[in-house]
PDB file of N, CA and C in Angstrom:
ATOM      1  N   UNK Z   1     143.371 -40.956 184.604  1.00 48.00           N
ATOM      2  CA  UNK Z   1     144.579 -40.298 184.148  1.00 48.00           C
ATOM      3  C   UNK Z   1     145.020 -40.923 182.832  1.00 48.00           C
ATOM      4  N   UNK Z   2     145.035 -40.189 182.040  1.00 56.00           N
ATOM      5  CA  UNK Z   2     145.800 -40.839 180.449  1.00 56.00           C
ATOM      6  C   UNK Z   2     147.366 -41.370 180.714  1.00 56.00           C
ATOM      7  N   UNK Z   3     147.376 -42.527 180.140  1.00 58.00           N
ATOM      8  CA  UNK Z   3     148.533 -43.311 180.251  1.00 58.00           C
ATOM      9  C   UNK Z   3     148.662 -43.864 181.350  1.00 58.00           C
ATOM     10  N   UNK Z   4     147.760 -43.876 182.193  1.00 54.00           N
ATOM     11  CA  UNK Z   4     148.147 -44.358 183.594  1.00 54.00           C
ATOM     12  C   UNK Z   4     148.940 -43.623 184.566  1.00 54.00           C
ATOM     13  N   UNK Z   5     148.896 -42.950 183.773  1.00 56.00           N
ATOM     14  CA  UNK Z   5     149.967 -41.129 184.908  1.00 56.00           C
ATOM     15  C   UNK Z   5     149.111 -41.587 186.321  1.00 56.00           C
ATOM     16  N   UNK Z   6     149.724 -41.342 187.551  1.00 60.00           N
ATOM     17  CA  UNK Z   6     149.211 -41.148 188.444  1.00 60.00           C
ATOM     18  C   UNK Z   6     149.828 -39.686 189.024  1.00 60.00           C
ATOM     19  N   UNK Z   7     148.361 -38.972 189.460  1.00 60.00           N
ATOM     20  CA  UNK Z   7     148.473 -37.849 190.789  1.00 60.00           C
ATOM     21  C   UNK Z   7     149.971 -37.173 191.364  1.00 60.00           C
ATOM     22  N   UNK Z   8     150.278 -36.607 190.606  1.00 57.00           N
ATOM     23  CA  UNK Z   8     151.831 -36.207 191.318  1.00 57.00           C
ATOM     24  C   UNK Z   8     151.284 -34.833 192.569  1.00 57.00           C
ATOM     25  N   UNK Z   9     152.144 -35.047 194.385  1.00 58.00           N
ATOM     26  CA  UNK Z   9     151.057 -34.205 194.861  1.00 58.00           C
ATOM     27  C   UNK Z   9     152.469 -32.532 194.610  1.00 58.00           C
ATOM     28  N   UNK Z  10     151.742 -31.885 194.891  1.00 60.00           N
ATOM     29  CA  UNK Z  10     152.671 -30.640 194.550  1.00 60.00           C
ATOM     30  C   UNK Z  10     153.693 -30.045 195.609  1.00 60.00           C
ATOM     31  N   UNK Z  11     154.808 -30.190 195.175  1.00 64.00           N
ATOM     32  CA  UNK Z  11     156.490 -30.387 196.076  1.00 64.00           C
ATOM     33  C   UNK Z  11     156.726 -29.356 195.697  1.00 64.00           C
ATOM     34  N   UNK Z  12     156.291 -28.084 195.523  1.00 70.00           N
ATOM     35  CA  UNK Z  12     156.585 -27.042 195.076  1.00 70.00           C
ATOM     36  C   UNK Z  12     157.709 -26.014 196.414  1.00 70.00           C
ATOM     37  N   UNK Z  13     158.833 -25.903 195.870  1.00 76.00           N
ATOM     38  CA  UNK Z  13     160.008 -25.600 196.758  1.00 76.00           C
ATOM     39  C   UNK Z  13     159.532 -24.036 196.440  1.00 76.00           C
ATOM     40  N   UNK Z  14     158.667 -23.287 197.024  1.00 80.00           N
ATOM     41  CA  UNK Z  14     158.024 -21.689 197.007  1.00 80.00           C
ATOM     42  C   UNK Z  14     159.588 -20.779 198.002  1.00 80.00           C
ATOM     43  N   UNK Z  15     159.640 -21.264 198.622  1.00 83.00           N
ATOM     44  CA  UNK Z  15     160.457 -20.755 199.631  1.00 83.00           C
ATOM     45  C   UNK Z  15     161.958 -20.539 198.548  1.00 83.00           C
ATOM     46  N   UNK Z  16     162.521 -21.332 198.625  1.00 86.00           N
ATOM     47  CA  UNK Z  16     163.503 -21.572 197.787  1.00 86.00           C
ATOM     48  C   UNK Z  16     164.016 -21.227 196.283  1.00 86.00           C
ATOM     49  N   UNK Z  17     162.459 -21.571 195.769  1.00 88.00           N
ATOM     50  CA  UNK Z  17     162.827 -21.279 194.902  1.00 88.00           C
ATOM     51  C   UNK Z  17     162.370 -19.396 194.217  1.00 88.00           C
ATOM     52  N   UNK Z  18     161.717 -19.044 195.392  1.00 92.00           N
ATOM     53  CA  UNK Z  18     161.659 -17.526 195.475  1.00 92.00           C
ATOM     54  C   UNK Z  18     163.367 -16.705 195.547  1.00 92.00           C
ATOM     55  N   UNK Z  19     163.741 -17.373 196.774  1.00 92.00           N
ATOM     56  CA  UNK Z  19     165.226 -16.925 196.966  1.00 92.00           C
ATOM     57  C   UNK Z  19     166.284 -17.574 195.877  1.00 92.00           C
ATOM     58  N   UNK Z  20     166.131 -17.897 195.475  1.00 93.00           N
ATOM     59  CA  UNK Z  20     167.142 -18.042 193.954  1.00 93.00           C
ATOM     60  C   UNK Z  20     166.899 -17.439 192.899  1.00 93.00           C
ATOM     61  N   UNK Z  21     165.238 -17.285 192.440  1.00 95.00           N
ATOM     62  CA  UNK Z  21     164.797 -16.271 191.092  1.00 95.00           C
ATOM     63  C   UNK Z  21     165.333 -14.826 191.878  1.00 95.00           C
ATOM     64  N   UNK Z  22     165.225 -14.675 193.118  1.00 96.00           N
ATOM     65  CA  UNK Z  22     165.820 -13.387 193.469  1.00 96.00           C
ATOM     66  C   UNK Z  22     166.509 -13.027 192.970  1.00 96.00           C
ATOM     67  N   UNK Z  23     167.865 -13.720 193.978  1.00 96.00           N
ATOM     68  CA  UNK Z  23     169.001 -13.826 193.908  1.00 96.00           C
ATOM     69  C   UNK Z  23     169.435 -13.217 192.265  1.00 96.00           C
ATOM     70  N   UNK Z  24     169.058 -14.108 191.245  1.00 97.00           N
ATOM     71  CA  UNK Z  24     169.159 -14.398 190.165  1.00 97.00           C
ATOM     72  C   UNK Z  24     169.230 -12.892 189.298  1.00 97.00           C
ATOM     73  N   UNK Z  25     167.796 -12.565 189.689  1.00 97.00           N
ATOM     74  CA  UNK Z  25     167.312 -11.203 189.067  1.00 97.00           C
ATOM     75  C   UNK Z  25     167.937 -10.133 189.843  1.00 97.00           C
ATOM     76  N   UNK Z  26     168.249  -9.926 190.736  1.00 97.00           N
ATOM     77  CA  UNK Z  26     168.880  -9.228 191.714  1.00 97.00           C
ATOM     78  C   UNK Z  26     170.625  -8.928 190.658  1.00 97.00           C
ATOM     79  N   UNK Z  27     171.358  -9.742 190.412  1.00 97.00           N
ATOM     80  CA  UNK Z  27     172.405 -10.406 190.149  1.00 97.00           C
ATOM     81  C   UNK Z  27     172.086  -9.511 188.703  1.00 97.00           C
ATOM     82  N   UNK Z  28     171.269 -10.083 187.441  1.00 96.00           N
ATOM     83  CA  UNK Z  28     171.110  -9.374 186.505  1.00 96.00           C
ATOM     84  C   UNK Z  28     170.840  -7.979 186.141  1.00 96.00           C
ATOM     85  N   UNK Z  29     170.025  -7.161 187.422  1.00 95.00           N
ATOM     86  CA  UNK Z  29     170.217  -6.065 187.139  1.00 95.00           C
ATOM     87  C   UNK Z  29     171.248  -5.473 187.367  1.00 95.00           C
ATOM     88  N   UNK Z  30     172.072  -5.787 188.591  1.00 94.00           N
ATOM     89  CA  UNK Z  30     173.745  -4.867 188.808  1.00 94.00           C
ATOM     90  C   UNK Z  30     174.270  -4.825 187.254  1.00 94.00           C
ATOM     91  N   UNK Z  31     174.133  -6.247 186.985  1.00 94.00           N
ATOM     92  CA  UNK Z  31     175.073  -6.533 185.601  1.00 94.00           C
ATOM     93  C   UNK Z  31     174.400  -5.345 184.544  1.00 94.00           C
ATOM     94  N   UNK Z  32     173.289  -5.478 184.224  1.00 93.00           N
ATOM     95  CA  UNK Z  32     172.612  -4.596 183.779  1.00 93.00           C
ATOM     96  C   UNK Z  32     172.893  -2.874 183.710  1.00 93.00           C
ATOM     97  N   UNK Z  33     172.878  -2.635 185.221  1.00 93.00           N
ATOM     98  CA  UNK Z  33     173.440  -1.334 185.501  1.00 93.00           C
ATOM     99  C   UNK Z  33     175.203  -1.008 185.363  1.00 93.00           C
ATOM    100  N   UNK Z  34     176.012  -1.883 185.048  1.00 92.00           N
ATOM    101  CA  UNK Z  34     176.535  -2.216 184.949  1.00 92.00           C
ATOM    102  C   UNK Z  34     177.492  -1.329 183.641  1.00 92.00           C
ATOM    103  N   UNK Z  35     176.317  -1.472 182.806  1.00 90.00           N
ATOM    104  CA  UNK Z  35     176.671  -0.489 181.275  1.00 90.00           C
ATOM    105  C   UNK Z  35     176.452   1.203 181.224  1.00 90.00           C
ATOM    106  N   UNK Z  36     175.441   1.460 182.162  1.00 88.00           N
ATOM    107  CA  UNK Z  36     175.782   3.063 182.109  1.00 88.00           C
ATOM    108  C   UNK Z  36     176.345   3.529 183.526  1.00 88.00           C
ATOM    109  N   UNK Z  37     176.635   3.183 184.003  1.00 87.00           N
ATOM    110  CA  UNK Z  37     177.150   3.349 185.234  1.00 87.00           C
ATOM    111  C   UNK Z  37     178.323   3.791 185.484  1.00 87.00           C
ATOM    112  N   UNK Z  38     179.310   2.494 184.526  1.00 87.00           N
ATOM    113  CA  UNK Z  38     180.937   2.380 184.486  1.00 87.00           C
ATOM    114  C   UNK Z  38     181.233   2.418 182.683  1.00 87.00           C
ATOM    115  N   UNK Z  39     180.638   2.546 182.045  1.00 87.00           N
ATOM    116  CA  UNK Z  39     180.628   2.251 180.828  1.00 87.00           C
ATOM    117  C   UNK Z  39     180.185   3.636 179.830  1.00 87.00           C
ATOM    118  N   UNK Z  40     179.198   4.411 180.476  1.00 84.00           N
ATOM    119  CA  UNK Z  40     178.770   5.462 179.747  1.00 84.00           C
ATOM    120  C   UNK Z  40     177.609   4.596 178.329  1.00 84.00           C
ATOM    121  N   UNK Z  41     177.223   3.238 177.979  1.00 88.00           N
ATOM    122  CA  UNK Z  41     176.726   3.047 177.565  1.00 88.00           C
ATOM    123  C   UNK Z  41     175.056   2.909 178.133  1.00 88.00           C
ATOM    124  N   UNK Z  42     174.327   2.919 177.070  1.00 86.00           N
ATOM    125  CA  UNK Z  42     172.893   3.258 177.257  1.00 86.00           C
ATOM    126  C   UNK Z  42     172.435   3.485 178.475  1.00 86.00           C
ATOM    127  N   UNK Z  43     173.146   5.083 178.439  1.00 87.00           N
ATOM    128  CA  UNK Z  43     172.535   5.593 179.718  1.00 87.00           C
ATOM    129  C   UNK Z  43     171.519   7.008 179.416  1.00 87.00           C
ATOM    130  N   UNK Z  44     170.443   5.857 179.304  1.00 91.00           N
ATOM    131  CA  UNK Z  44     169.256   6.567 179.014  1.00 91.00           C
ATOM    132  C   UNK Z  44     168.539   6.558 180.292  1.00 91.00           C
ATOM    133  N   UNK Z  45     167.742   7.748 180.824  1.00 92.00           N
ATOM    134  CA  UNK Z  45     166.652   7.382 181.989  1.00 92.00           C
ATOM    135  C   UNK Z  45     166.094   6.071 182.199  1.00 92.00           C
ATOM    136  N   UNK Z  46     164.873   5.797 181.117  1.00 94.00           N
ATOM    137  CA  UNK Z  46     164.048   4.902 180.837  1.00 94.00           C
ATOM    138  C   UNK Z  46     165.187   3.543 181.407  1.00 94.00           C
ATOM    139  N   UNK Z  47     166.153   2.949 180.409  1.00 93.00           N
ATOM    140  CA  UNK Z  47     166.862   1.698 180.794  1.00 93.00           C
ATOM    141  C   UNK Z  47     167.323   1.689 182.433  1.00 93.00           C
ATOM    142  N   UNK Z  48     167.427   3.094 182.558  1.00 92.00           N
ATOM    143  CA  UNK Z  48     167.743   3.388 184.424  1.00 92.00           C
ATOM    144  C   UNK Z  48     167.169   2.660 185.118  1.00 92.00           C
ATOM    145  N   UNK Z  49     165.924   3.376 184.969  1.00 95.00           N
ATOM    146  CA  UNK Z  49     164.425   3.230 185.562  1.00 95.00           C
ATOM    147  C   UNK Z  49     164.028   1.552 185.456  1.00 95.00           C
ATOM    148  N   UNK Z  50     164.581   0.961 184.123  1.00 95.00           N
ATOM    149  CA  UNK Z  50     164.117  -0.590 184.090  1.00 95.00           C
ATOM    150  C   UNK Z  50     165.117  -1.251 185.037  1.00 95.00           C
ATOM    151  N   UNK Z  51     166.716  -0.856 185.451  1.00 94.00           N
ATOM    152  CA  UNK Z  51     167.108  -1.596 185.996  1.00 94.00           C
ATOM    153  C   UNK Z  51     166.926  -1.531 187.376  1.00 94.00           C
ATOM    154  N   UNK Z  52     166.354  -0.438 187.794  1.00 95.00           N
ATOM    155  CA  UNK Z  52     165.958  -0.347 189.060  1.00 95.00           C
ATOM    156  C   UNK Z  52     164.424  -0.840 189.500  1.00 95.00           C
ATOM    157  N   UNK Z  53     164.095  -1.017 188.505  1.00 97.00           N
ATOM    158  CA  UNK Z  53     162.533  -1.755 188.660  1.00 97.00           C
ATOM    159  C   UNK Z  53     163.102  -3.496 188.517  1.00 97.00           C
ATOM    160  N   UNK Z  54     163.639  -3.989 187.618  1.00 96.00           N
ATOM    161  CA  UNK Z  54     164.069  -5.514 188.005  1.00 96.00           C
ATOM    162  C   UNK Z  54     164.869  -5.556 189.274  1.00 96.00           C
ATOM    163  N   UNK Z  55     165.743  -4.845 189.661  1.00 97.00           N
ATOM    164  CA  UNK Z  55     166.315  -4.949 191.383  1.00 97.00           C
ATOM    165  C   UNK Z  55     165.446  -4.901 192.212  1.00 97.00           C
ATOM    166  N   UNK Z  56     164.746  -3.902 192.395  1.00 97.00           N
ATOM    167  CA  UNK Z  56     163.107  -4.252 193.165  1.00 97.00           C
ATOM    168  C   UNK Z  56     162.358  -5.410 193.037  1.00 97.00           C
ATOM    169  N   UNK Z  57     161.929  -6.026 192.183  1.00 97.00           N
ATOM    170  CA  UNK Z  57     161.291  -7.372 191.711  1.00 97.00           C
ATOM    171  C   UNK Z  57     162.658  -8.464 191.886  1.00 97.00           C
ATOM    172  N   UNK Z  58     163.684  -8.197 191.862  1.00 97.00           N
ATOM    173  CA  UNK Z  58     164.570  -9.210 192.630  1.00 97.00           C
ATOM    174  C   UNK Z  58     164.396  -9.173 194.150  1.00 97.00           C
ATOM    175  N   UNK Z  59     164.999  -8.330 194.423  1.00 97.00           N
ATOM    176  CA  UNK Z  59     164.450  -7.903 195.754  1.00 97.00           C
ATOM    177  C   UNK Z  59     163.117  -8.280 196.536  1.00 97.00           C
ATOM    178  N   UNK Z  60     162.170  -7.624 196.208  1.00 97.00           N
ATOM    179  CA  UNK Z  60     161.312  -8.587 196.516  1.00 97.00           C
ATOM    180  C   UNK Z  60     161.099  -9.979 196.559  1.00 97.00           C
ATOM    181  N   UNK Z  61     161.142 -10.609 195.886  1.00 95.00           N
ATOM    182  CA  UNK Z  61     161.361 -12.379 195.074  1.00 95.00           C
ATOM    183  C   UNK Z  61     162.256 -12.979 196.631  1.00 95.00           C
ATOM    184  N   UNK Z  62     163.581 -12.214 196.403  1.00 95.00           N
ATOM    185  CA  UNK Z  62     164.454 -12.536 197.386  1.00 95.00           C
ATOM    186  C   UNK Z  62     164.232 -12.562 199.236  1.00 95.00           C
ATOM    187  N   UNK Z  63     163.627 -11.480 199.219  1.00 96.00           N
ATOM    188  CA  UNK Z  63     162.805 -11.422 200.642  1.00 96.00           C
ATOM    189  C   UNK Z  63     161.600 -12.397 200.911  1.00 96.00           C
ATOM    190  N   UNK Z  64     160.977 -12.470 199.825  1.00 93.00           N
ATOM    191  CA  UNK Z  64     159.634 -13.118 200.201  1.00 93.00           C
ATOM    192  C   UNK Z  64     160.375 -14.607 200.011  1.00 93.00           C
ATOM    193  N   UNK Z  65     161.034 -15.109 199.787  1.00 91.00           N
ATOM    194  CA  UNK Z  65     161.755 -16.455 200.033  1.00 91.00           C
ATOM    195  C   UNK Z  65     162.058 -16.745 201.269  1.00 91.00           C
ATOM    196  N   UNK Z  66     162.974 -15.806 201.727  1.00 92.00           N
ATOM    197  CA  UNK Z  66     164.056 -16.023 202.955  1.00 92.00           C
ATOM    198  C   UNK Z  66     162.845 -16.232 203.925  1.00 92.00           C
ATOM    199  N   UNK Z  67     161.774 -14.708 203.904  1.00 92.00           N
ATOM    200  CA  UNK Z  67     160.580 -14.756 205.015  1.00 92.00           C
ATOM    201  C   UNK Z  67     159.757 -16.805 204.824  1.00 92.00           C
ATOM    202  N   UNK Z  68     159.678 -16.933 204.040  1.00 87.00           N
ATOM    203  CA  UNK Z  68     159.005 -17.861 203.698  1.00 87.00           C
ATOM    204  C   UNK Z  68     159.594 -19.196 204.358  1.00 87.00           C
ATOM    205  N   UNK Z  69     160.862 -19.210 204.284  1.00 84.00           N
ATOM    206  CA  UNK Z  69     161.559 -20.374 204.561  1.00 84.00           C
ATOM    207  C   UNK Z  69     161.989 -20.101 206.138  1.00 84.00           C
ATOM    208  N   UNK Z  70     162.098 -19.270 206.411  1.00 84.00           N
ATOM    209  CA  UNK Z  70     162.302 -19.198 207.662  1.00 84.00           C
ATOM    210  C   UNK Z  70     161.183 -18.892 208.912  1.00 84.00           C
ATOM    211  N   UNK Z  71     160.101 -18.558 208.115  1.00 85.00           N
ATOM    212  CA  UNK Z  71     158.671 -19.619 208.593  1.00 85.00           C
ATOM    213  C   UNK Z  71     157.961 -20.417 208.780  1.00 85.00           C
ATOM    214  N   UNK Z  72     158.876 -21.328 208.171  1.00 78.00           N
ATOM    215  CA  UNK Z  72     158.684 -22.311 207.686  1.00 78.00           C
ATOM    216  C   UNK Z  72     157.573 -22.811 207.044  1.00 78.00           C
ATOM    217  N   UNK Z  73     156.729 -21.816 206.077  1.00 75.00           N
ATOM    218  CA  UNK Z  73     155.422 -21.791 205.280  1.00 75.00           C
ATOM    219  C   UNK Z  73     155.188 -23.249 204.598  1.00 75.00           C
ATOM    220  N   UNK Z  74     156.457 -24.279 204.174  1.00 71.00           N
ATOM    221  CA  UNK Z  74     156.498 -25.099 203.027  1.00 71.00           C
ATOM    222  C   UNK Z  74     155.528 -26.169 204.149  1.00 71.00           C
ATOM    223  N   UNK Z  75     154.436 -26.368 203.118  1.00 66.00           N
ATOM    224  CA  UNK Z  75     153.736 -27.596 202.989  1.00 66.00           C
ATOM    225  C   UNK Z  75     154.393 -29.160 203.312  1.00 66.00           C
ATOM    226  N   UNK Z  76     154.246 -29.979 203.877  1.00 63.00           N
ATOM    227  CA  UNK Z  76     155.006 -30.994 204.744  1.00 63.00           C
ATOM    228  C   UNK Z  76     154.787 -32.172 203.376  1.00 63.00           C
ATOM    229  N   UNK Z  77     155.981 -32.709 202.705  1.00 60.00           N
ATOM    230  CA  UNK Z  77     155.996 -33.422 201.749  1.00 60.00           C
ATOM    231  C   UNK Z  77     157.746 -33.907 202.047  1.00 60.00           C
ATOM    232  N   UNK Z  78     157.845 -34.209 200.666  1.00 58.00           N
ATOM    233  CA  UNK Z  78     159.421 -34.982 200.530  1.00 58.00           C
ATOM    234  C   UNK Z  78     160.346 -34.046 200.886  1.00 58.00           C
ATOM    235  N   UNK Z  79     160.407 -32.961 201.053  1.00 57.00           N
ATOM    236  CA  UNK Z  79     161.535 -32.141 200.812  1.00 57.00           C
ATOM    237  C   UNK Z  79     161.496 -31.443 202.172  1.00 57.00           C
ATOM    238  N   UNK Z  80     160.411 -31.583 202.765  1.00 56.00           N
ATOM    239  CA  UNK Z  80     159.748 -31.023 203.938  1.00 56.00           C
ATOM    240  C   UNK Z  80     159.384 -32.028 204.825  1.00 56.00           C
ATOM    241  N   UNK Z  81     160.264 -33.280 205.404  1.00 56.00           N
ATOM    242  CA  UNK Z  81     159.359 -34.162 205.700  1.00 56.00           C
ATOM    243  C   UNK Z  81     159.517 -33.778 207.543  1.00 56.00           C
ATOM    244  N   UNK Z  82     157.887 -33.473 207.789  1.00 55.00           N
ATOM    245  CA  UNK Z  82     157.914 -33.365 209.273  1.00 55.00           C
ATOM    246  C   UNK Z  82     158.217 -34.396 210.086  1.00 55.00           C
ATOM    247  N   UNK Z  83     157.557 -35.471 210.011  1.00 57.00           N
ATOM    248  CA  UNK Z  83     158.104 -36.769 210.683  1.00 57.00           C
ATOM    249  C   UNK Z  83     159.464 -37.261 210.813  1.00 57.00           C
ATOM    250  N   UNK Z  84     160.302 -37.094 209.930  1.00 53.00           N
ATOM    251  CA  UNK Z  84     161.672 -37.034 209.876  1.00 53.00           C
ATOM    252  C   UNK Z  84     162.284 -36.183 210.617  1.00 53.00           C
ATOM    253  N   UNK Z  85     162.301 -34.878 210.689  1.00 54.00           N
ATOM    254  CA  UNK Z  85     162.832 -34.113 211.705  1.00 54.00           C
ATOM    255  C   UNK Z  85     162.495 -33.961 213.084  1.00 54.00           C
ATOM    256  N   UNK Z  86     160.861 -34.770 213.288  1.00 57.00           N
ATOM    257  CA  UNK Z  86     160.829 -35.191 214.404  1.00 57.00           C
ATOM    258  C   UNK Z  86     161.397 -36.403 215.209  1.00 57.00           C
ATOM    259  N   UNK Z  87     161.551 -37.465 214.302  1.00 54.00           N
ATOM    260  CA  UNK Z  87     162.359 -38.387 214.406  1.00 54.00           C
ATOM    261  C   UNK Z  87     163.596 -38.141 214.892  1.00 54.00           C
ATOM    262  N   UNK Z  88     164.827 -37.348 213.937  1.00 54.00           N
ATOM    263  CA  UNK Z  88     166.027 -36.554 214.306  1.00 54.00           C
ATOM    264  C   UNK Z  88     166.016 -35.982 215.864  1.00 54.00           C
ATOM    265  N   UNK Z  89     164.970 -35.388 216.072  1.00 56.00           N
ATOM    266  CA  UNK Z  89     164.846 -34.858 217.395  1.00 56.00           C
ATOM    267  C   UNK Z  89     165.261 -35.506 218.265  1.00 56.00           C
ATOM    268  N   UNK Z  90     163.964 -36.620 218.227  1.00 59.00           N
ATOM    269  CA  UNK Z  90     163.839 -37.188 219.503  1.00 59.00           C
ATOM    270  C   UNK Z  90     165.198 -38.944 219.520  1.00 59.00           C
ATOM    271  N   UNK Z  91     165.632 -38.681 218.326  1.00 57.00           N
ATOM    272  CA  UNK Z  91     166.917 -39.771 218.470  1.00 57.00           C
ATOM    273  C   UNK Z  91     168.216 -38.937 219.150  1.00 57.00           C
ATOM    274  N   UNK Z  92     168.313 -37.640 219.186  1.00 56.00           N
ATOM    275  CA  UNK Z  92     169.370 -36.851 219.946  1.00 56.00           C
ATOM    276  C   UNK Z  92     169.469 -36.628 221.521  1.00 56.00           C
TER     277      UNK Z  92
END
């Protein structure tokens, strides 16, 4: 490894951080729709059509999180630590 970097292993929060880009994009298109809706501004088909295609791709994003995390799909690391919540368990 250059510089002596060592191996970082991958803590990748998939679950989570699916349901927040959702959320997120979800959030931007209302705002989005927002202008021809209540506004009478650029209410063209096409920009329609885009804000209802980013609500879908929020949407999606947003589902495939929640499913994810409440499958608990995440890989067993720091953020995920199985031994710890087994621990918790069996100290109750």
């Amino acid at each position: 490894h250059p510089f002596g970097a060592v191996a970082m292993p991958c803590e990748c929060q998939w679950g989570l951080s699916s349901f927040i880009l959702g959320a997120f994009i979800v959030l931007a298109a209302g705002v989005f729709t927002f202008f021809p809706a209540f506004l009478g501004l650029f209410d063209y088909p096409w920009y329609i059509s885009l804000c209802w295609l980013w609500f879908f791709i929020g949407a999606s994003f947003l589902a495939i999180g929640c499913v994810f995390e409440a499958m608990g799909c995440q890989r067993p690391g720091r953020w995920h630590n199985t031994k710890a919540r087994e621990a918790d368990a069996n100290a109750v």
